[in-house]
């Protein structure tokens, strides 16, 4: 007899069989989800408590993010103009990377946006002036309504970004996706920990690098990575340990040269992000004994010049079940947008009310303001 989530996947996802997503051929799985292991860290509240338990009393402003903002004259942290409408369509993924801040994996079949919520997102989008729709997950391509959502956003003249893990493009039902994306001018932001095999496979599991290179070749073959703004190919890198992202411009040069020379692969730009101390990366920090030190690094590297460019200022993040958040990280910590007297949902989208909200912050926010800063678009103060 099939488990409940297996039946769900067969009926609702319809894209890959459970076996196909679970197998290593579909993507490496160096770990399993916290949810599947029933780890206490699968609870957002528990993650917040773990971060609060780290002794940072000796750091500037005792690592109080609100106090840190206040020290530069920001008493109330509010959003600016909404530019990016980010939709996290679910936690389903063909991989299970160690550093995942979403706790995604092939077992996360329940958390997948349904058609009614997709349509509510589109209605909300029509009420905004956001120029970009940023689709993320999990592996967003695995959502059964993904292509419908992309088509509708493109038809509305929006710039659409697909945050792609590359290996998903090799699944049998995804073979046509590179060309499909190219025809619609979708920007692909691909996560790749490193341009060297060893570093990538260490974080994402054996075989990931080779699959990623194959996927990049397929994207190159349909015109991505050659400077065409309608076929923009961006690579996104996270450090493979408890340290800050490197210099983005320098890394881009090195990666471009390395990938072209060794693999004949091209891309347009590279963005470098800090790892956020949440979910499976938080688990890794704890297990490796790095949590205290990493939090100190983040807090001590606070860069006031990053604040104006933080993604929570120009982005709204919608979860698979239609709840609204200031950013994807707050979404993973279950820190919903704060509106007086209500829990905001995409069904009741009110852009004027949302524009007046105060952004919810916490200790994890130091991950965005450390060093050159980190946002959806990479370094802020590069
Ligand atoms: S990091 Fe990306 S590819 Fe890896 S498990 Fe998470 S969502 Fe999937
Ligand atoms: S985690 Fe980053 S983007 Fe999210 S609210 Fe904090 S500073 Fe803003």
mmCIF file of C-alpha atoms in Angstrom, residues 54-365:
data_model
loop_
_atom_site.group_PDB
_atom_site.id
_atom_site.type_symbol
_atom_site.label_atom_id
_atom_site.label_comp_id
_atom_site.label_asym_id
_atom_site.label_seq_id
_atom_site.Cartn_x
_atom_site.Cartn_y
_atom_site.Cartn_z
ATOM 1 C CA UNK A 54 23.868 31.410 21.119
ATOM 2 C CA UNK A 55 25.732 33.755 23.471
ATOM 3 C CA UNK A 56 26.422 36.899 21.454
ATOM 4 C CA UNK A 57 26.373 39.316 24.391
ATOM 5 C CA UNK A 58 29.962 40.354 23.612
ATOM 6 C CA UNK A 59 29.161 41.394 20.022
ATOM 7 C CA UNK A 60 28.067 44.894 18.899
ATOM 8 C CA UNK A 61 24.544 45.737 20.149
ATOM 9 C CA UNK A 62 24.415 42.212 21.627
ATOM 10 C CA UNK A 63 23.447 40.954 18.165
ATOM 11 C CA UNK A 64 20.056 42.632 18.422
ATOM 12 C CA UNK A 65 19.206 43.402 14.779
ATOM 13 C CA UNK A 66 16.597 46.046 15.613
ATOM 14 C CA UNK A 67 19.054 47.843 17.901
ATOM 15 C CA UNK A 68 21.714 47.626 15.211
ATOM 16 C CA UNK A 69 19.369 49.307 12.722
ATOM 17 C CA UNK A 70 18.425 51.916 15.330
ATOM 18 C CA UNK A 71 22.109 52.742 15.803
ATOM 19 C CA UNK A 72 22.137 54.009 12.226
ATOM 20 C CA UNK A 73 18.918 55.970 12.671
ATOM 21 C CA UNK A 74 16.414 53.350 11.453
ATOM 22 C CA UNK A 75 13.820 53.147 14.214
ATOM 23 C CA UNK A 76 11.133 51.529 12.055
ATOM 24 C CA UNK A 77 12.223 49.236 9.229
ATOM 25 C CA UNK A 78 9.751 49.558 6.386
ATOM 26 C CA UNK A 79 9.656 48.322 2.779
ATOM 27 C CA UNK A 80 10.369 50.540 -0.209
ATOM 28 C CA UNK A 81 8.596 50.138 -3.576
ATOM 29 C CA UNK A 82 7.605 46.550 -4.398
ATOM 30 C CA UNK A 83 9.682 45.381 -7.355
ATOM 31 C CA UNK A 84 9.987 41.621 -6.967
ATOM 32 C CA UNK A 85 7.082 39.301 -6.434
ATOM 33 C CA UNK A 86 8.649 36.116 -5.167
ATOM 34 C CA UNK A 87 6.605 32.934 -5.163
ATOM 35 C CA UNK A 88 7.883 29.857 -3.372
ATOM 36 C CA UNK A 89 5.770 27.183 -5.035
ATOM 37 C CA UNK A 90 6.791 24.413 -2.654
ATOM 38 C CA UNK A 91 9.400 22.331 -0.904
ATOM 39 C CA UNK A 92 9.437 19.397 -3.304
ATOM 40 C CA UNK A 93 12.893 18.785 -4.741
ATOM 41 C CA UNK A 94 14.775 16.038 -6.544
ATOM 42 C CA UNK A 95 17.789 16.699 -4.306
ATOM 43 C CA UNK A 96 18.456 16.966 -0.577
ATOM 44 C CA UNK A 97 21.475 19.249 -0.180
ATOM 45 C CA UNK A 98 23.132 19.626 3.198
ATOM 46 C CA UNK A 99 22.958 23.424 3.259
ATOM 47 C CA UNK A 100 19.308 23.768 2.163
ATOM 48 C CA UNK A 101 17.519 26.597 3.985
ATOM 49 C CA UNK A 102 14.127 25.300 2.801
ATOM 50 C CA UNK A 103 14.490 21.734 4.129
ATOM 51 C CA UNK A 104 13.416 20.600 0.677
ATOM 52 C CA UNK A 105 13.497 17.051 -0.633
ATOM 53 C CA UNK A 106 11.548 14.376 -2.515
ATOM 54 C CA UNK A 107 9.451 13.670 0.574
ATOM 55 C CA UNK A 108 8.046 17.236 0.764
ATOM 56 C CA UNK A 109 5.048 16.519 -1.460
ATOM 57 C CA UNK A 110 2.400 18.058 0.749
ATOM 58 C CA UNK A 111 3.898 21.526 0.501
ATOM 59 C CA UNK A 112 3.122 22.297 -3.128
ATOM 60 C CA UNK A 113 1.147 25.316 -4.334
ATOM 61 C CA UNK A 114 -2.284 24.438 -5.757
ATOM 62 C CA UNK A 115 -3.966 26.050 -8.748
ATOM 63 C CA UNK A 116 -6.310 28.222 -6.661
ATOM 64 C CA UNK A 117 -3.333 29.759 -4.845
ATOM 65 C CA UNK A 118 -1.456 30.214 -8.131
ATOM 66 C CA UNK A 119 -4.473 32.123 -9.482
ATOM 67 C CA UNK A 120 -4.654 34.196 -6.294
ATOM 68 C CA UNK A 121 -0.972 35.085 -6.823
ATOM 69 C CA UNK A 122 -1.731 36.226 -10.378
ATOM 70 C CA UNK A 123 -4.656 38.365 -9.212
ATOM 71 C CA UNK A 124 -2.413 39.928 -6.577
ATOM 72 C CA UNK A 125 0.361 40.483 -9.099
ATOM 73 C CA UNK A 126 -2.101 42.465 -11.233
ATOM 74 C CA UNK A 127 -2.543 44.873 -8.329
ATOM 75 C CA UNK A 128 1.170 45.679 -8.094
ATOM 76 C CA UNK A 129 3.797 47.394 -10.198
ATOM 77 C CA UNK A 130 6.317 44.632 -9.541
ATOM 78 C CA UNK A 131 8.389 44.147 -12.703
ATOM 79 C CA UNK A 132 9.828 40.760 -11.760
ATOM 80 C CA UNK A 133 8.337 37.441 -10.712
ATOM 81 C CA UNK A 134 10.880 35.267 -8.967
ATOM 82 C CA UNK A 135 9.925 31.578 -8.802
ATOM 83 C CA UNK A 136 11.605 29.452 -6.214
ATOM 84 C CA UNK A 137 11.155 26.261 -4.188
ATOM 85 C CA UNK A 138 12.290 23.404 -3.687
ATOM 86 C CA UNK A 139 12.663 22.761 -7.345
ATOM 87 C CA UNK A 140 9.886 25.032 -8.676
ATOM 88 C CA UNK A 141 9.756 23.143 -11.976
ATOM 89 C CA UNK A 142 8.267 20.129 -10.146
ATOM 90 C CA UNK A 143 5.094 21.986 -9.249
ATOM 91 C CA UNK A 144 2.307 20.787 -11.594
ATOM 92 C CA UNK A 145 1.203 24.412 -12.241
ATOM 93 C CA UNK A 146 4.694 25.760 -12.888
ATOM 94 C CA UNK A 147 4.398 26.171 -16.666
ATOM 95 C CA UNK A 148 0.950 27.735 -16.362
ATOM 96 C CA UNK A 149 2.306 30.228 -13.836
ATOM 97 C CA UNK A 150 5.285 31.135 -16.038
ATOM 98 C CA UNK A 151 3.055 31.564 -19.120
ATOM 99 C CA UNK A 152 0.679 33.848 -17.223
ATOM 100 C CA UNK A 153 3.497 36.009 -15.855
ATOM 101 C CA UNK A 154 5.160 36.305 -19.259
ATOM 102 C CA UNK A 155 1.799 37.236 -20.811
ATOM 103 C CA UNK A 156 1.607 40.061 -18.257
ATOM 104 C CA UNK A 157 4.965 41.393 -19.474
ATOM 105 C CA UNK A 158 6.831 40.437 -16.299
ATOM 106 C CA UNK A 159 10.463 39.487 -16.146
ATOM 107 C CA UNK A 160 10.363 35.893 -14.893
ATOM 108 C CA UNK A 161 13.172 34.259 -12.943
ATOM 109 C CA UNK A 162 13.348 30.515 -12.394
ATOM 110 C CA UNK A 163 15.613 29.494 -9.497
ATOM 111 C CA UNK A 164 16.838 26.185 -10.828
ATOM 112 C CA UNK A 165 19.050 23.531 -9.251
ATOM 113 C CA UNK A 166 20.231 22.438 -12.750
ATOM 114 C CA UNK A 167 19.955 18.688 -12.125
ATOM 115 C CA UNK A 168 16.151 18.890 -12.342
ATOM 116 C CA UNK A 169 16.525 19.742 -16.046
ATOM 117 C CA UNK A 170 17.787 16.203 -16.683
ATOM 118 C CA UNK A 171 14.624 14.501 -15.426
ATOM 119 C CA UNK A 172 12.787 12.793 -18.311
ATOM 120 C CA UNK A 173 9.791 15.132 -18.266
ATOM 121 C CA UNK A 174 11.975 18.246 -18.150
ATOM 122 C CA UNK A 175 14.013 17.605 -21.283
ATOM 123 C CA UNK A 176 12.240 20.328 -23.259
ATOM 124 C CA UNK A 177 12.459 22.939 -20.497
ATOM 125 C CA UNK A 178 15.641 24.778 -21.650
ATOM 126 C CA UNK A 179 14.074 25.505 -25.035
ATOM 127 C CA UNK A 180 10.699 26.273 -23.445
ATOM 128 C CA UNK A 181 12.387 28.812 -21.152
ATOM 129 C CA UNK A 182 14.361 30.317 -24.029
ATOM 130 C CA UNK A 183 11.216 30.890 -26.091
ATOM 131 C CA UNK A 184 9.705 32.859 -23.208
ATOM 132 C CA UNK A 185 12.793 34.842 -22.199
ATOM 133 C CA UNK A 186 12.865 33.370 -18.677
ATOM 134 C CA UNK A 187 16.015 34.196 -16.707
ATOM 135 C CA UNK A 188 17.540 31.104 -15.130
ATOM 136 C CA UNK A 189 19.342 31.522 -11.831
ATOM 137 C CA UNK A 190 21.133 28.257 -11.225
ATOM 138 C CA UNK A 191 22.558 27.206 -7.912
ATOM 139 C CA UNK A 192 26.025 25.721 -8.196
ATOM 140 C CA UNK A 193 28.219 25.686 -5.093
ATOM 141 C CA UNK A 194 31.494 25.774 -7.006
ATOM 142 C CA UNK A 195 33.022 25.517 -10.471
ATOM 143 C CA UNK A 196 35.114 22.593 -9.243
ATOM 144 C CA UNK A 197 33.672 19.105 -8.910
ATOM 145 C CA UNK A 198 35.032 18.378 -5.437
ATOM 146 C CA UNK A 199 33.471 21.429 -3.747
ATOM 147 C CA UNK A 200 30.123 21.024 -5.484
ATOM 148 C CA UNK A 201 29.745 17.319 -4.761
ATOM 149 C CA UNK A 202 30.806 17.848 -1.130
ATOM 150 C CA UNK A 203 27.785 20.097 -0.594
ATOM 151 C CA UNK A 204 25.239 18.566 -2.952
ATOM 152 C CA UNK A 205 26.291 14.933 -3.197
ATOM 153 C CA UNK A 206 28.256 12.760 -5.613
ATOM 154 C CA UNK A 207 27.466 13.165 -9.280
ATOM 155 C CA UNK A 208 25.876 16.615 -8.889
ATOM 156 C CA UNK A 209 28.674 18.454 -10.636
ATOM 157 C CA UNK A 210 28.586 16.320 -13.772
ATOM 158 C CA UNK A 211 24.819 16.588 -13.995
ATOM 159 C CA UNK A 212 25.010 20.350 -13.496
ATOM 160 C CA UNK A 213 27.552 20.700 -16.290
ATOM 161 C CA UNK A 214 25.337 18.672 -18.607
ATOM 162 C CA UNK A 215 22.373 20.914 -17.762
ATOM 163 C CA UNK A 216 24.466 24.041 -18.379
ATOM 164 C CA UNK A 217 25.491 22.660 -21.790
ATOM 165 C CA UNK A 218 21.823 22.200 -22.667
ATOM 166 C CA UNK A 219 21.093 25.793 -21.623
ATOM 167 C CA UNK A 220 24.054 27.059 -23.657
ATOM 168 C CA UNK A 221 22.797 25.070 -26.657
ATOM 169 C CA UNK A 222 19.531 27.027 -26.726
ATOM 170 C CA UNK A 223 21.228 30.417 -26.419
ATOM 171 C CA UNK A 224 21.647 30.922 -22.678
ATOM 172 C CA UNK A 225 24.893 32.385 -21.340
ATOM 173 C CA UNK A 226 25.929 34.367 -24.409
ATOM 174 C CA UNK A 227 25.058 37.884 -23.262
ATOM 175 C CA UNK A 228 21.525 37.860 -24.709
ATOM 176 C CA UNK A 229 19.265 39.655 -22.159
ATOM 177 C CA UNK A 230 16.407 37.390 -23.277
ATOM 178 C CA UNK A 231 18.437 34.291 -22.384
ATOM 179 C CA UNK A 232 20.177 35.340 -19.207
ATOM 180 C CA UNK A 233 21.981 32.587 -17.326
ATOM 181 C CA UNK A 234 23.088 33.443 -13.805
ATOM 182 C CA UNK A 235 25.005 31.145 -11.494
ATOM 183 C CA UNK A 236 24.504 31.394 -7.753
ATOM 184 C CA UNK A 237 27.084 30.196 -5.270
ATOM 185 C CA UNK A 238 26.979 29.640 -1.503
ATOM 186 C CA UNK A 239 30.157 29.017 0.500
ATOM 187 C CA UNK A 240 30.737 25.363 1.327
ATOM 188 C CA UNK A 241 31.490 26.086 5.003
ATOM 189 C CA UNK A 242 31.118 28.481 7.922
ATOM 190 C CA UNK A 243 32.542 31.531 6.167
ATOM 191 C CA UNK A 244 31.223 34.481 4.189
ATOM 192 C CA UNK A 245 30.754 34.554 0.440
ATOM 193 C CA UNK A 246 33.875 35.619 -1.439
ATOM 194 C CA UNK A 247 34.335 38.672 -3.644
ATOM 195 C CA UNK A 248 31.616 38.336 -6.253
ATOM 196 C CA UNK A 249 33.380 40.130 -9.128
ATOM 197 C CA UNK A 250 36.596 38.185 -8.627
ATOM 198 C CA UNK A 251 34.738 34.905 -8.341
ATOM 199 C CA UNK A 252 32.828 35.621 -11.541
ATOM 200 C CA UNK A 253 36.062 36.053 -13.499
ATOM 201 C CA UNK A 254 37.568 32.896 -12.028
ATOM 202 C CA UNK A 255 34.431 30.825 -12.608
ATOM 203 C CA UNK A 256 33.974 32.058 -16.178
ATOM 204 C CA UNK A 257 37.543 31.138 -17.031
ATOM 205 C CA UNK A 258 37.389 27.770 -15.202
ATOM 206 C CA UNK A 259 34.079 26.591 -16.651
ATOM 207 C CA UNK A 260 34.921 27.683 -20.188
ATOM 208 C CA UNK A 261 38.392 26.161 -20.179
ATOM 209 C CA UNK A 262 37.548 22.866 -18.483
ATOM 210 C CA UNK A 263 34.004 22.238 -19.641
ATOM 211 C CA UNK A 264 33.253 24.622 -22.532
ATOM 212 C CA UNK A 265 30.380 26.102 -20.513
ATOM 213 C CA UNK A 266 29.388 29.807 -20.510
ATOM 214 C CA UNK A 267 27.223 31.916 -18.243
ATOM 215 C CA UNK A 268 26.379 35.616 -17.959
ATOM 216 C CA UNK A 269 26.910 36.549 -14.327
ATOM 217 C CA UNK A 270 27.603 35.083 -10.946
ATOM 218 C CA UNK A 271 25.956 35.981 -7.670
ATOM 219 C CA UNK A 272 27.449 35.005 -4.328
ATOM 220 C CA UNK A 273 25.265 34.577 -1.256
ATOM 221 C CA UNK A 274 26.026 34.008 2.405
ATOM 222 C CA UNK A 275 24.511 30.879 3.934
ATOM 223 C CA UNK A 276 21.705 31.679 6.351
ATOM 224 C CA UNK A 277 21.920 30.054 9.783
ATOM 225 C CA UNK A 278 18.592 28.289 9.450
ATOM 226 C CA UNK A 279 17.202 24.839 8.645
ATOM 227 C CA UNK A 280 19.717 22.254 7.374
ATOM 228 C CA UNK A 281 22.597 24.726 7.351
ATOM 229 C CA UNK A 282 21.827 25.430 11.011
ATOM 230 C CA UNK A 283 21.911 21.684 11.623
ATOM 231 C CA UNK A 284 25.297 21.452 9.926
ATOM 232 C CA UNK A 285 26.613 24.411 11.965
ATOM 233 C CA UNK A 286 25.542 22.712 15.177
ATOM 234 C CA UNK A 287 26.856 19.273 14.263
ATOM 235 C CA UNK A 288 30.209 20.610 13.090
ATOM 236 C CA UNK A 289 30.651 22.825 16.175
ATOM 237 C CA UNK A 290 30.640 26.000 14.058
ATOM 238 C CA UNK A 291 27.434 27.704 15.198
ATOM 239 C CA UNK A 292 28.918 30.062 17.798
ATOM 240 C CA UNK A 293 31.789 31.112 15.574
ATOM 241 C CA UNK A 294 29.657 31.574 12.453
ATOM 242 C CA UNK A 295 27.150 33.771 14.300
ATOM 243 C CA UNK A 296 30.024 35.890 15.623
ATOM 244 C CA UNK A 297 31.388 36.210 12.089
ATOM 245 C CA UNK A 298 27.987 37.352 10.787
ATOM 246 C CA UNK A 299 27.374 39.876 13.558
ATOM 247 C CA UNK A 300 30.900 41.299 13.562
ATOM 248 C CA UNK A 301 30.838 41.675 9.774
ATOM 249 C CA UNK A 302 27.674 43.823 9.857
ATOM 250 C CA UNK A 303 27.844 46.289 6.969
ATOM 251 C CA UNK A 304 25.471 49.285 7.301
ATOM 252 C CA UNK A 305 25.815 49.986 3.563
ATOM 253 C CA UNK A 306 23.833 46.813 2.781
ATOM 254 C CA UNK A 307 20.619 47.849 4.550
ATOM 255 C CA UNK A 308 19.081 49.937 1.764
ATOM 256 C CA UNK A 309 19.507 47.011 -0.682
ATOM 257 C CA UNK A 310 18.141 44.200 1.464
ATOM 258 C CA UNK A 311 15.689 42.063 -0.449
ATOM 259 C CA UNK A 312 12.951 42.468 2.155
ATOM 260 C CA UNK A 313 12.744 46.138 1.152
ATOM 261 C CA UNK A 314 11.626 45.567 -2.447
ATOM 262 C CA UNK A 315 10.335 41.982 -2.376
ATOM 263 C CA UNK A 316 7.251 40.221 -1.144
ATOM 264 C CA UNK A 317 7.496 36.478 -0.607
ATOM 265 C CA UNK A 318 4.486 34.185 -1.001
ATOM 266 C CA UNK A 319 4.555 30.669 0.438
ATOM 267 C CA UNK A 320 3.116 27.526 -1.196
ATOM 268 C CA UNK A 321 -0.012 27.906 0.952
ATOM 269 C CA UNK A 322 -0.473 31.592 0.129
ATOM 270 C CA UNK A 323 0.857 33.217 3.278
ATOM 271 C CA UNK A 324 2.871 36.417 2.952
ATOM 272 C CA UNK A 325 6.390 37.089 4.217
ATOM 273 C CA UNK A 326 9.022 39.809 3.968
ATOM 274 C CA UNK A 327 11.511 37.368 2.425
ATOM 275 C CA UNK A 328 12.119 33.666 1.780
ATOM 276 C CA UNK A 329 14.183 33.336 4.977
ATOM 277 C CA UNK A 330 11.421 34.748 7.153
ATOM 278 C CA UNK A 331 9.117 32.353 5.326
ATOM 279 C CA UNK A 332 11.227 29.383 6.401
ATOM 280 C CA UNK A 333 11.167 30.643 9.992
ATOM 281 C CA UNK A 334 7.399 31.130 9.832
ATOM 282 C CA UNK A 335 7.756 34.865 10.552
ATOM 283 C CA UNK A 336 4.764 36.208 8.646
ATOM 284 C CA UNK A 337 4.345 39.810 7.498
ATOM 285 C CA UNK A 338 3.030 41.849 10.391
ATOM 286 C CA UNK A 339 -0.296 43.510 9.676
ATOM 287 C CA UNK A 340 -2.518 44.874 12.417
ATOM 288 C CA UNK A 341 -5.216 42.403 13.393
ATOM 289 C CA UNK A 342 -4.751 39.859 10.609
ATOM 290 C CA UNK A 343 -2.597 37.065 9.244
ATOM 291 C CA UNK A 344 -1.877 38.232 5.702
ATOM 292 C CA UNK A 345 -2.814 35.852 2.893
ATOM 293 C CA UNK A 346 -2.553 36.231 -0.874
ATOM 294 C CA UNK A 347 -6.370 35.846 -1.130
ATOM 295 C CA UNK A 348 -6.822 39.137 0.718
ATOM 296 C CA UNK A 349 -3.905 40.927 -0.948
ATOM 297 C CA UNK A 350 -3.905 44.634 -0.134
ATOM 298 C CA UNK A 351 -0.813 46.379 -1.512
ATOM 299 C CA UNK A 352 -1.492 49.667 0.291
ATOM 300 C CA UNK A 353 -1.774 47.981 3.674
ATOM 301 C CA UNK A 354 1.327 45.868 3.033
ATOM 302 C CA UNK A 355 3.347 48.942 2.070
ATOM 303 C CA UNK A 356 2.809 50.299 5.577
ATOM 304 C CA UNK A 357 4.021 47.206 7.405
ATOM 305 C CA UNK A 358 7.121 46.966 9.521
ATOM 306 C CA UNK A 359 9.569 44.307 8.318
ATOM 307 C CA UNK A 360 10.039 41.444 10.783
ATOM 308 C CA UNK A 361 13.692 40.947 11.694
ATOM 309 C CA UNK A 362 15.740 38.649 13.924
ATOM 310 C CA UNK A 363 19.251 37.367 14.569
ATOM 311 C CA UNK A 364 19.212 35.471 11.252
ATOM 312 C CA UNK A 365 19.114 38.851 9.447
#
